[in-house]
Coordinates of C-alpha atoms and ligand atoms in Angstrom, one line a residue:
X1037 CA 103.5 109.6 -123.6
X1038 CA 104.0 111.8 -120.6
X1039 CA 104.1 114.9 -122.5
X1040 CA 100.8 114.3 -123.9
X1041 CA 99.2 113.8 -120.5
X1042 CA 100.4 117.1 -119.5
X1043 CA 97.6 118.8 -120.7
X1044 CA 95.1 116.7 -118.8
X1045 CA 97.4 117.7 -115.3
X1046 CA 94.8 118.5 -112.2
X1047 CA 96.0 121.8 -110.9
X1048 CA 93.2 123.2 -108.5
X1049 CA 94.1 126.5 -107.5
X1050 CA 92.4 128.0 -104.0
X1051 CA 93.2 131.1 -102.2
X1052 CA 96.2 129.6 -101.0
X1053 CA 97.0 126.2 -102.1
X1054 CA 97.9 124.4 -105.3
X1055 CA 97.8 121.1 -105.4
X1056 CA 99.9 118.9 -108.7
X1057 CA 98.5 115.5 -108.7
X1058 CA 100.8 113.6 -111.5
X1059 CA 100.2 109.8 -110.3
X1060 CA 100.0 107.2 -111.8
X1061 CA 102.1 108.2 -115.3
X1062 CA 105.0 106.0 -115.1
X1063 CA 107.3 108.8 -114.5
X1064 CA 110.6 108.2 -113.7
X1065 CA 112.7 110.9 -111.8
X1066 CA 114.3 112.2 -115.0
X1067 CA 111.1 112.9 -116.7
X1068 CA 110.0 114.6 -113.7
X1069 CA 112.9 116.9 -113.1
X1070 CA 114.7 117.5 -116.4
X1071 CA 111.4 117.7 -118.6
X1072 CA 107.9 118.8 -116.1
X1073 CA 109.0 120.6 -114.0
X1074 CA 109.6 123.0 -116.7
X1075 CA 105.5 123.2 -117.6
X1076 CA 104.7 125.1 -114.5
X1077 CA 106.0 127.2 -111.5
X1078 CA 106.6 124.5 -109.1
X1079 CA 107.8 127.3 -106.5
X1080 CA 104.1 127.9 -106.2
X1081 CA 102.9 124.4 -105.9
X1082 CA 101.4 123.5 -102.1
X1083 CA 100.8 119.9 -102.8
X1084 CA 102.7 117.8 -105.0
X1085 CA 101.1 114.4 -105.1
X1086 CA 103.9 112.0 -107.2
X1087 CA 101.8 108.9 -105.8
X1088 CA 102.4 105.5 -107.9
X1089 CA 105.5 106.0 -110.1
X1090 CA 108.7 105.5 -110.9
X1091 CA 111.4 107.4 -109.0
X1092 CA 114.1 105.4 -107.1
X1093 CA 115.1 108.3 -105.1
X1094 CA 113.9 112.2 -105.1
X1095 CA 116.3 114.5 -104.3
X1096 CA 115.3 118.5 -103.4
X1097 CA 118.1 120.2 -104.6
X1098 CA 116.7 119.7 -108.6
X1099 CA 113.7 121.6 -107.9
X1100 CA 112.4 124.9 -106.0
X1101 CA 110.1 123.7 -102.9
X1102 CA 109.8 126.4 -101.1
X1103 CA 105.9 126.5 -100.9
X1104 CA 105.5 123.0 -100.8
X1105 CA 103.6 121.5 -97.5
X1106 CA 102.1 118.2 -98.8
X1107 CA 104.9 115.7 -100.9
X1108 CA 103.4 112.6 -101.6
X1109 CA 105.7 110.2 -103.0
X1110 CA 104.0 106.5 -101.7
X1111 CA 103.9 103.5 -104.4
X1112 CA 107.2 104.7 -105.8
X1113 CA 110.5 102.7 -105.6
X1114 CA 112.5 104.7 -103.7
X1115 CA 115.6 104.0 -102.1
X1116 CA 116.6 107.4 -100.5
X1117 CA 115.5 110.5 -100.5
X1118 CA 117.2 114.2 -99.3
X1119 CA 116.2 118.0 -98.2
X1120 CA 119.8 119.2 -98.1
X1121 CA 119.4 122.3 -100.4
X1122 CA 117.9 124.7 -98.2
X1123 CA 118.2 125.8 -94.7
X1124 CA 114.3 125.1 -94.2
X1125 CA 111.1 123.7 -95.7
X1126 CA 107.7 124.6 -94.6
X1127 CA 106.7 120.8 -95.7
X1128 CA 104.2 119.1 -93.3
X1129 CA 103.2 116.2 -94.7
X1130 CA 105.4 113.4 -96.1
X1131 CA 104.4 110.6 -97.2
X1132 CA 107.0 107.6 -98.9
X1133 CA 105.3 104.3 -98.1
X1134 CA 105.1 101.5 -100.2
X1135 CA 108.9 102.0 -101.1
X1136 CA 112.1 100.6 -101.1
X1137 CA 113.7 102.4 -98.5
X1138 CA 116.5 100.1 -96.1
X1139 CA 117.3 103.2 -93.7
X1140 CA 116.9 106.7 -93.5
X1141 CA 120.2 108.7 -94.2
X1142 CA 120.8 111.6 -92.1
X1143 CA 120.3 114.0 -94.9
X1144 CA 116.4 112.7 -95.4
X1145 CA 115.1 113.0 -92.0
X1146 CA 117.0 116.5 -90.5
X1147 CA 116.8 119.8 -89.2
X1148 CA 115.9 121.3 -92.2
X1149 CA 111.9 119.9 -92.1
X1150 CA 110.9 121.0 -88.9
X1151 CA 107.2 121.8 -89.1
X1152 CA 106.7 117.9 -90.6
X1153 CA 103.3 117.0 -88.7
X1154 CA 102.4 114.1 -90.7
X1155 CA 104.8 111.2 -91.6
X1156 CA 104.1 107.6 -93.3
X1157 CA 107.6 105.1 -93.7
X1158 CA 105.0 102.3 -93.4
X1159 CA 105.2 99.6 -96.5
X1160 CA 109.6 99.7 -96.4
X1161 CA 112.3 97.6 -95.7
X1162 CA 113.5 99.5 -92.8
X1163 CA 115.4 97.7 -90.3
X1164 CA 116.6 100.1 -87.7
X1165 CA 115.4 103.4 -86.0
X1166 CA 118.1 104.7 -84.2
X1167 CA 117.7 107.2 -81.4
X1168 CA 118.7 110.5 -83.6
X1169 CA 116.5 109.6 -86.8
X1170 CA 113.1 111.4 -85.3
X1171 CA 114.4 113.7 -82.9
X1172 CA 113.8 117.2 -85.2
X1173 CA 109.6 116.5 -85.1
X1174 CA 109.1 118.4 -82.0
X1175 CA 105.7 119.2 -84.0
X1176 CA 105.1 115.5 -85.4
X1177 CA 102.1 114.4 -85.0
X1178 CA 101.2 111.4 -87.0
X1179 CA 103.8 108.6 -87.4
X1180 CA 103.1 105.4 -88.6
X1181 CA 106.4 102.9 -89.3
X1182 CA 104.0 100.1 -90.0
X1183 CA 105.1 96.7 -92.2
X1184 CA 108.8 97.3 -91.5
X1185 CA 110.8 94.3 -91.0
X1186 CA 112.4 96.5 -88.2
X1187 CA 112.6 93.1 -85.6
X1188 CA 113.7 94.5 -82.1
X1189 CA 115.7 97.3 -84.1
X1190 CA 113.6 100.3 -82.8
X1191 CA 116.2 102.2 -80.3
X1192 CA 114.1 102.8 -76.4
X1193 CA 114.7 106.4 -77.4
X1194 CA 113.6 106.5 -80.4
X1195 CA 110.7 108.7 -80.0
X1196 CA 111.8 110.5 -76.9
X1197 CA 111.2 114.0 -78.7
X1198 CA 107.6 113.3 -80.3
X1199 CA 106.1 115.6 -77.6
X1200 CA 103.1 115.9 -79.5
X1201 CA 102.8 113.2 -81.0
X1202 CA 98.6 111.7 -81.7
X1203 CA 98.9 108.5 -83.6
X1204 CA 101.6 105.8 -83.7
X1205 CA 101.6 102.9 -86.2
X1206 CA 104.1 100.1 -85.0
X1207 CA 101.9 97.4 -86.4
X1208 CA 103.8 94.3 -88.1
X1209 CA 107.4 95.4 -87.4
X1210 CA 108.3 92.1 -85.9
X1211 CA 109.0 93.3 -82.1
X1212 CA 108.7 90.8 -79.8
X1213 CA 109.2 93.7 -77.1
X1214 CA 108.6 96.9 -76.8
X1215 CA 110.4 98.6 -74.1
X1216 CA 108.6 100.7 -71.0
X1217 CA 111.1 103.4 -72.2
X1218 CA 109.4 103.8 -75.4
X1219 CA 106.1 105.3 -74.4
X1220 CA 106.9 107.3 -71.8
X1221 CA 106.9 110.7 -73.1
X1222 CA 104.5 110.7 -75.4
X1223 CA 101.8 111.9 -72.8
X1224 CA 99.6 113.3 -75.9
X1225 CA 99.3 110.5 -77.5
X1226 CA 95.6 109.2 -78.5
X1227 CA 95.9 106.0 -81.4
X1228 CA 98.7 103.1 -80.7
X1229 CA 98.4 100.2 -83.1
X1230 CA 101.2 97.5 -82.0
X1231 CA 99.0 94.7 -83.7
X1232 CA 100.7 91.6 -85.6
X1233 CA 103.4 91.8 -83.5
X1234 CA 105.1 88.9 -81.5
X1235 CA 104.5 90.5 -77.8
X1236 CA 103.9 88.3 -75.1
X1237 CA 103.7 91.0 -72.6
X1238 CA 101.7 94.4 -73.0
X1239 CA 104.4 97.2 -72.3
X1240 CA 104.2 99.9 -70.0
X1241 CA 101.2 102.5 -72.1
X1242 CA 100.5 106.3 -72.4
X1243 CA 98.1 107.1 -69.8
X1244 CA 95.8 108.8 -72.3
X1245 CA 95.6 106.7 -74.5
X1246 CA 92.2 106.1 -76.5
X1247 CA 92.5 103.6 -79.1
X1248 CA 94.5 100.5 -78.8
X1249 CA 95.1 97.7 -80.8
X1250 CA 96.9 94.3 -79.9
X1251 CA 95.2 92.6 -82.4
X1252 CA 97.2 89.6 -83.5
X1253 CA 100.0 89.3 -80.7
X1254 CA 100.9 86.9 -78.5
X1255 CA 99.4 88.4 -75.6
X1256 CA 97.5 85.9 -72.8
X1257 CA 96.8 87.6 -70.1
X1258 CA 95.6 91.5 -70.4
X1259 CA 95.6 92.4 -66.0
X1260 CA 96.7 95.3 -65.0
X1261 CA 95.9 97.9 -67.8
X1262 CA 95.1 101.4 -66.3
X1263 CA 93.9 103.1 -69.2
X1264 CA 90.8 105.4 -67.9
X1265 CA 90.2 107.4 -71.2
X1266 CA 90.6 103.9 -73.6
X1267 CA 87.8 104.1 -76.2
X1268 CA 88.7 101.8 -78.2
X1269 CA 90.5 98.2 -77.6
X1270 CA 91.2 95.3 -80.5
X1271 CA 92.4 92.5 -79.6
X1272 CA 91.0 89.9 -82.8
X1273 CA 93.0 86.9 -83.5
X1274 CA 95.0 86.8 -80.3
X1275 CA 96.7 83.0 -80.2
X1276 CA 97.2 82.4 -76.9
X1277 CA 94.3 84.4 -75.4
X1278 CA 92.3 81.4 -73.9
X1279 CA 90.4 83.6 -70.8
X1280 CA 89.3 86.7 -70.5
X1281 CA 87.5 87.6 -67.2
X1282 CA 86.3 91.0 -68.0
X1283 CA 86.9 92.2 -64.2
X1284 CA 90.3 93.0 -65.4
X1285 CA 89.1 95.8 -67.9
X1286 CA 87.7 97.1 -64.8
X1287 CA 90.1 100.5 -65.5
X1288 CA 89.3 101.0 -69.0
X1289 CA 85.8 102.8 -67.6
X1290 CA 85.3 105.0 -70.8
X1291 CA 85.9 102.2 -73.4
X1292 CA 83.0 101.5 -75.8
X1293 CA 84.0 99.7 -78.5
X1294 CA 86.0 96.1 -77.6
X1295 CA 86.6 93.1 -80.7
X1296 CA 87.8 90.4 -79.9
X1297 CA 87.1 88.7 -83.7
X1298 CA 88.6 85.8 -84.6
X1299 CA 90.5 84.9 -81.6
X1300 CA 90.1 81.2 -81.6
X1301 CA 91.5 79.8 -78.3
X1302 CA 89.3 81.8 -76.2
X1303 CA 86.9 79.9 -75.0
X1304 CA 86.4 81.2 -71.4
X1305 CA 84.7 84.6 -71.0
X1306 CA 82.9 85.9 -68.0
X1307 CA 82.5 88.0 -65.3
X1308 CA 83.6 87.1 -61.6
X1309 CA 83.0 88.1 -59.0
X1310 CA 79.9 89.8 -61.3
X1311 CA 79.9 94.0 -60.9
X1312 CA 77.6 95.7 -62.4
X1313 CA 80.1 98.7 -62.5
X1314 CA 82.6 96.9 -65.2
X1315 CA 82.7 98.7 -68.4
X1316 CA 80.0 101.2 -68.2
X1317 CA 80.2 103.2 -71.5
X1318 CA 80.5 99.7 -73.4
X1319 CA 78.8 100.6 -77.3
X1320 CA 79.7 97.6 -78.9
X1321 CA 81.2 94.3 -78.2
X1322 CA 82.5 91.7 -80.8
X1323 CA 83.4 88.2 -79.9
X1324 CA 82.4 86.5 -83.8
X1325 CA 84.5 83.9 -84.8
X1326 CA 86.3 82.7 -81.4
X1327 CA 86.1 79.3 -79.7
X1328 CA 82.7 79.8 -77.2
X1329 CA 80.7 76.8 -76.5
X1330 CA 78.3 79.4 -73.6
X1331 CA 78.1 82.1 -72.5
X1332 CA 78.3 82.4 -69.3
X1333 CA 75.2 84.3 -66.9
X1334 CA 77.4 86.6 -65.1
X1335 CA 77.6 88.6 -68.2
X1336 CA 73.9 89.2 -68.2
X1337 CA 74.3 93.0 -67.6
X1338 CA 76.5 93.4 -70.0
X1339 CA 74.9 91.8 -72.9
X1340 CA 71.2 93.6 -71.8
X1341 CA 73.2 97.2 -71.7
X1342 CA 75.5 97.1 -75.1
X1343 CA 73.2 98.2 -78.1
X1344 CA 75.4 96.3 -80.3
X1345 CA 76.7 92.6 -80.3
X1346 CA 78.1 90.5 -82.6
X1347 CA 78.2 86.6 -81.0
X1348 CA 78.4 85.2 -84.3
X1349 CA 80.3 82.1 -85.9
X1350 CA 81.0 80.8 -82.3
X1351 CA 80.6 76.5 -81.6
X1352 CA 78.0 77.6 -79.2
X1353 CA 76.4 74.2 -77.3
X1354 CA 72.8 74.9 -76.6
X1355 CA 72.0 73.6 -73.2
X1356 CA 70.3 74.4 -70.0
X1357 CA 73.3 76.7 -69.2
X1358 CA 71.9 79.5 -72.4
X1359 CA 68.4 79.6 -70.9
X1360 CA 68.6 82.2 -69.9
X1361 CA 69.5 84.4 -72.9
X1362 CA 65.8 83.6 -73.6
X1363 CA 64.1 84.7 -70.7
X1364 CA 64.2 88.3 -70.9
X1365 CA 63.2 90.7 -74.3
X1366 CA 66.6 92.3 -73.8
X1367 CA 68.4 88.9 -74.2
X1368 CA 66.6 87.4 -76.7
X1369 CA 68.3 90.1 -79.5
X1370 CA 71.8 88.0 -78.1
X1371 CA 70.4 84.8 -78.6
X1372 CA 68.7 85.4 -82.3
X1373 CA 72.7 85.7 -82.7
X1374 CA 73.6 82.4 -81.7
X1375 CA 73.4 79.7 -84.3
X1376 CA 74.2 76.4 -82.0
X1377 CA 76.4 74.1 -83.1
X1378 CA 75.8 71.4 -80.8
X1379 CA 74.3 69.2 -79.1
X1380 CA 73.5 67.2 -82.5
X1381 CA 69.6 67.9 -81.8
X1382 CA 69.6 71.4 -82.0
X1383 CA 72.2 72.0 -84.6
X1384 CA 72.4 74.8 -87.3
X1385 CA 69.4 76.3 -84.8
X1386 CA 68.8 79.5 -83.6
X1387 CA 69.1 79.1 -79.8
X1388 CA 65.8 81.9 -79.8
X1389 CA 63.9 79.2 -81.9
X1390 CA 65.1 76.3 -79.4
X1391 CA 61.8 76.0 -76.7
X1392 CA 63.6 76.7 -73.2
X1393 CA 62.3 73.3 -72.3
X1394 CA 64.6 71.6 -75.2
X1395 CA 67.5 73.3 -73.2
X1396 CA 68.6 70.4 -71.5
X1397 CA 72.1 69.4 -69.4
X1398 CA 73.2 66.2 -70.0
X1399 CA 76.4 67.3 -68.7
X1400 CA 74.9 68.1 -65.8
X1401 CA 73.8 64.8 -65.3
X1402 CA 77.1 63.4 -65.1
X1403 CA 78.2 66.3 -62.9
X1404 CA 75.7 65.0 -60.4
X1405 CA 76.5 61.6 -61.1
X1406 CA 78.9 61.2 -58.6
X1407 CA 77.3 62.8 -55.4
X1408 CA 74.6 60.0 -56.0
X1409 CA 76.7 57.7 -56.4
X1410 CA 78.2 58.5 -53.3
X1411 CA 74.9 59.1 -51.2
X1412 CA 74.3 55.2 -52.1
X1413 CA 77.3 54.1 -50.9
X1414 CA 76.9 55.8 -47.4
X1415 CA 73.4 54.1 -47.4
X1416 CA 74.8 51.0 -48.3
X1417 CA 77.3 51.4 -45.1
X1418 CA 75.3 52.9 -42.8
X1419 CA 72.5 49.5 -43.5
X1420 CA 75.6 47.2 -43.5
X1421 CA 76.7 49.0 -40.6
X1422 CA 73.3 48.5 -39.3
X1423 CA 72.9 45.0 -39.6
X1424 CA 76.4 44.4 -38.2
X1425 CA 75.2 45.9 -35.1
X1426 CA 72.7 43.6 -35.0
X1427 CA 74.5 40.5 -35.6
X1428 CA 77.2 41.5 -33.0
X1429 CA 74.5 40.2 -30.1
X1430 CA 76.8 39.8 -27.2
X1431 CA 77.3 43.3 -26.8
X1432 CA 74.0 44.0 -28.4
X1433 CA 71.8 42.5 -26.1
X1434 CA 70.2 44.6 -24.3
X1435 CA 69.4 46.9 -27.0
X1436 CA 68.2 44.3 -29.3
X1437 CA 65.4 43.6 -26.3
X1438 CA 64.4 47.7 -25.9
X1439 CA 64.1 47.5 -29.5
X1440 CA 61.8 44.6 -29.3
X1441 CA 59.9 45.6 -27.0
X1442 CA 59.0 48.3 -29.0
X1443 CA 58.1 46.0 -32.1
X1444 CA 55.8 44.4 -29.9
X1445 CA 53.2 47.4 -30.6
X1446 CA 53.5 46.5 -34.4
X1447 CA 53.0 43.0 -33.9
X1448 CA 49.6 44.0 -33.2
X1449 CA 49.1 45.5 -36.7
X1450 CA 49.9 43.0 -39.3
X1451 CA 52.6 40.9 -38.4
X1452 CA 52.5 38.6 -41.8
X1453 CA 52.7 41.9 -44.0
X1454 CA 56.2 42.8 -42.2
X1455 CA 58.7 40.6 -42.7
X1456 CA 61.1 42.5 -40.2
X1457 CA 58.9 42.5 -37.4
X1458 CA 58.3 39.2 -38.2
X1459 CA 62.2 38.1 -37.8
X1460 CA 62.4 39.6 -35.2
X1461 CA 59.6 38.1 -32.8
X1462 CA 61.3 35.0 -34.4
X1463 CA 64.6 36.0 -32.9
X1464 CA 63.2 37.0 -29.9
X1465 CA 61.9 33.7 -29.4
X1466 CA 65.2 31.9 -30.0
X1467 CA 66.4 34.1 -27.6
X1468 CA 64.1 33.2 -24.7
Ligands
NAG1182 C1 100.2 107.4 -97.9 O1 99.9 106.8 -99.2 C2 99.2 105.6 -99.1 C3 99.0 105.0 -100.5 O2 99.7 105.6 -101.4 C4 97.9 105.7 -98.4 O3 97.3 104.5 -98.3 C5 98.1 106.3 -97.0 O4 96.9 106.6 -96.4 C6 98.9 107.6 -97.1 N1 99.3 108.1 -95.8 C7 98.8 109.1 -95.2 C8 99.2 109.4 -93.8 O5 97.9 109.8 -95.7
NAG1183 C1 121.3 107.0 -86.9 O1 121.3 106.5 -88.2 C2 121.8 107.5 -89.1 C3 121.7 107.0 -90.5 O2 121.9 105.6 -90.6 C4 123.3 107.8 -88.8 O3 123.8 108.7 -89.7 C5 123.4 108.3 -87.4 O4 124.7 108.5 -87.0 C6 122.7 107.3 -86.4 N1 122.7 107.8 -85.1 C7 123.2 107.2 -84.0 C8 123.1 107.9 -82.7 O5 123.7 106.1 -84.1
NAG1184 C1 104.0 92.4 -92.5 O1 105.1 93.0 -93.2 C2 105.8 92.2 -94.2 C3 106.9 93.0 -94.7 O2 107.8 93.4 -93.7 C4 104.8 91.9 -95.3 O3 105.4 91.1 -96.2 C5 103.6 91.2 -94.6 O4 102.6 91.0 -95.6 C6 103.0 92.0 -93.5 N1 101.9 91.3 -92.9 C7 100.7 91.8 -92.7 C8 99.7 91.0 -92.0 O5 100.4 92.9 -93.2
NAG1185 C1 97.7 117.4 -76.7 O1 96.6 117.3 -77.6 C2 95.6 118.3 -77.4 C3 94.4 118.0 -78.3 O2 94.8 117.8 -79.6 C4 96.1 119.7 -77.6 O3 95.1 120.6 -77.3 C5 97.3 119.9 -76.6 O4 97.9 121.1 -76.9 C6 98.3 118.8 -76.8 N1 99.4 118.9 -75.8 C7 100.6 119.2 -76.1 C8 101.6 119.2 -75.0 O5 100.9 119.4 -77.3
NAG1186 C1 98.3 100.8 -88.9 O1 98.8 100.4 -90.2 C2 98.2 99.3 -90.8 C3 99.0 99.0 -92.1 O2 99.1 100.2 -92.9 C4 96.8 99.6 -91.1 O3 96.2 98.4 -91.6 C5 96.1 99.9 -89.7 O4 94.7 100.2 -89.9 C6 96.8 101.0 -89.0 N1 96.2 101.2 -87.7 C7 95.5 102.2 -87.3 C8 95.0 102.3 -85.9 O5 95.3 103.2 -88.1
NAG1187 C1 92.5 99.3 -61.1 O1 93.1 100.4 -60.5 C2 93.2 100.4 -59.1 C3 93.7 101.7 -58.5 O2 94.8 102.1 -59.2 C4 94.0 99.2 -58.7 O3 94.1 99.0 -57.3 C5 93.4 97.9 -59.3 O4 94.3 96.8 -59.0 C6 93.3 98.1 -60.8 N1 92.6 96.9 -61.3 C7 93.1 96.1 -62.2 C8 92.2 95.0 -62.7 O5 94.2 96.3 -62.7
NAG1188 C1 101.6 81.4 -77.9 O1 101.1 80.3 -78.7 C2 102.1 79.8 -79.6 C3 101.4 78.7 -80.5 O2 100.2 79.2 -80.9 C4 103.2 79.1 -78.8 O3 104.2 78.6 -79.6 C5 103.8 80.2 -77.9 O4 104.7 79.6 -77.0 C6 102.7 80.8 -77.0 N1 103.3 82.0 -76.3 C7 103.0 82.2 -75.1 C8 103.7 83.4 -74.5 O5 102.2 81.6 -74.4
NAG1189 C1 58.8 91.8 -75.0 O1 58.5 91.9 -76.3 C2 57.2 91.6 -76.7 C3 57.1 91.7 -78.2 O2 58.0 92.6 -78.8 C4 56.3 92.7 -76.0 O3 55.0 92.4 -76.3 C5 56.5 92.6 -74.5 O4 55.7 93.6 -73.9 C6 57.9 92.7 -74.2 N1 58.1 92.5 -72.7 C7 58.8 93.3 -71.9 C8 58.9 92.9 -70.5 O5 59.3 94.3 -72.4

């Protein structure tokens, strides 16, 4: 079946590349080596794409490589894989995810590929990357180990000699630490994604750094990043992310695009003490899908300077407190974004179709409950304080009569309409 395919093969030839794509044709590495390689000059081949098939491990010294700078064996089932034949490859890119590999022998990763610039091991079964595995990629650039069950098994020196290194996938390796050794000499490094792992603490980061993504750990608390040429920062479905007071992004001055999707416990987000000088180059900010009920004013600069907001698919409760999202024209964009979920009156609304009048605090009510409550009491002391005074007439004498005295001018007005005045000329009589 392969044989026939043959003839359809895609070989593009440019000045200086030529690129094999044989994917997808079921072939195993027998029919590869023993029967295609004879068709053409593979010695001439730049790009060998072998993507979706069915080798179970690859091995260079069957075959002449010397031209070869893109190998692209992903989707395979490979369980090893070797350059041991020749003293050096000019390969650059490899790429052998979505296999079967457990570790890396020394005779994969070695001396022997050292202009590799791109590398993908994500999609494996690796559980260990010792401190030796990576250290011939003094060129590497791209690295991602991503969806390895590697647990805690990455070595702190591990990628010591990645000098140049851009991008770094460490996403879903199951680390619940990463180690401040780990990142400390990869001073070129741009992309980090350490996303759906267990972390509870953020480790120790590249200082230029511009896209980050904690997306999915167990992170609560995000103080103390100093990250001045961040760009980019995810941080959707964090569990235990329940506040975020933005003043601690107050380093991250070039970041413009933050997410925080999906991160459900958050229901605290705000600014304080306000400064209009947090995040400056903000583009676009995403909170859809967490657990808001307001939103609180001291974000107001915020939402009226970043061009693009999602608030969506929050249990936003529409009351006095989100007035004033419909107040001012730049506002009013947010608040066509929030659909309110209660109080029961104004649900399924659009808080911009909700009159600002209908924006009513009952809470608010109950908040002041008390201080009435209390101003009626000291009322009701200070008159039964009052009245004691009056009872207590021994000592009270003398007052009582100033105070009479002066009553004696109302007398004059209407004594029957005033029932005090009238008690006490009564008294005042007894008296006498
Ligand atoms: C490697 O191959 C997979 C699928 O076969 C692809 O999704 C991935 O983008 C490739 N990696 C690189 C670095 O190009
Ligand atoms: C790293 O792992 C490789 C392959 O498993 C092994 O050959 C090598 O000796 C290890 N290096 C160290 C320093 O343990
Ligand atoms: C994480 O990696 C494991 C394999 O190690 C895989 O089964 C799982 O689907 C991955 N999870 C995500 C969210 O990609
Ligand atoms: C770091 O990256 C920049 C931009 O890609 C590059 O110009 C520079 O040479 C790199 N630095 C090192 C030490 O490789
Ligand atoms: C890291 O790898 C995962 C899995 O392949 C991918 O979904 C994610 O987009 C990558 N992260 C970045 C920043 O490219
Ligand atoms: C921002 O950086 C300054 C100077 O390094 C530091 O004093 C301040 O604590 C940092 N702020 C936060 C929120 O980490
Ligand atoms: C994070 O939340 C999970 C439950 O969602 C809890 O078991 C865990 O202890 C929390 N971790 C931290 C560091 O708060
Ligand atoms: C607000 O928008 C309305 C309609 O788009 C416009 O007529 C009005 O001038 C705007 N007000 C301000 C202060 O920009």
């Amino acid at each position: 079946m392969w044989l026939g395919t043959i003839t359809i093969l895609v070989l593009i030839a440019t000045t200086n590349s030529k690129l094999v794509d044989l994917s997808e044709r079921g072939l195993k590495k027998e029919d590869f080596f023993m029967k295609i390689q004879t068709q053409f000059n593979l010695q001439e081949v730049t790009d060998l794409i072998l993507q979706k098939n069915e080798f179970d491990s690859f091995l260079d010294c069957s075959t002449n490589l010397v031209n070869l700078r893109t190998l692209d064996l992903s989707q395979n089932h490979l369980q090893r894989f070797f350059f041991l034949c020749k003293d050096e490859y000019n390969l650059q890119v490899l790429n052998v995810s979505h296999n079967k590999l457990e570790y890396i022998d020394n005779n994969a990763l070695n001396n022997r590929i050292p202009k590799l610039k791109i590398l993908d091991l994500s999609w494996n079964r690796l559980s260990i990357v010792n401190e030796t595995m990576l250290e011939h990629f003094k060129v590497l650039e791209y690295l991602t180990l991503a969806n390895n069950p590697i647990n805690n098994g990455i070595h702190e020196n591990a990628f010591w000699n990645l000098k140049v290194l851009r991008y770094l996938n460490l996403s879903n390796v199951s680390s619940s630490y990463f180690s401040s050794e780990f990142f400390k000499t990869l001073t070129n490094l741009s992309t980090l994604d350490l996303s759906e792992n267990p972390i509870s603490v953020i480790p120790l980061l590249p200082a230029n750094l511009e896209e980050l993504d904690l997306s999915n750990t167990h992170v609560s608390r995000l103080r103390g990043i100093y990250l001045p040429g961040l760009r980019e920062l995810r941080l959707n479905g964090m569990k235990n992310l329940t506040e975020l007071l933005l003043n601690d992004f107050e380093n991250l001055t070039s970041l413009e695009t933050l997410s925080l999707d999906g991160s459900k416990a958050l229901t605290f987000f705000k600014l304080s003490p306000f400064n209009d000088h947090i995040l400056p180059r903000l583009r676009r900010l995403s909170v859809r899908n967490c657990g808001l009920r307001t939103l609180s004013h001291s974000l107001v600069s915020i939402i009226k300077r970043t061009p693009i907001l999602n608030l969506e698919d929050n249990p936003w409760h529409c009351d006095c407190k989100m007035q004033w999202l419909s107040v001012s024209n730049a506002t009013k964009l947010a608040s066509r974004q929030i659909k309110c979920r209660t109080p029961k009156q104004h649900a399924n609304k659009q808080l911009s179709e909700i009159p600002s009048y209908e924006l009513e605090c009952e809470d608010d009510g109950s908040m002041f409950r008390p201080v009435l409550w209390a101003s009626v009491f000291v009322l009701v002391v200070a008159i039964t304080m009052a009245v004691g005074f009056f009872l207590r007439r021994p000592l009270g004498r003398w007052d009582i009569r100033r105070k009479n005295r002066d009553t004696v001018t109302y007398t004059n007005v209407d004594e029957s309409s005033n029932d005090l005045v009238r008690i006490l000329a009564v008294n005042e009589r007894n008296e006498e």
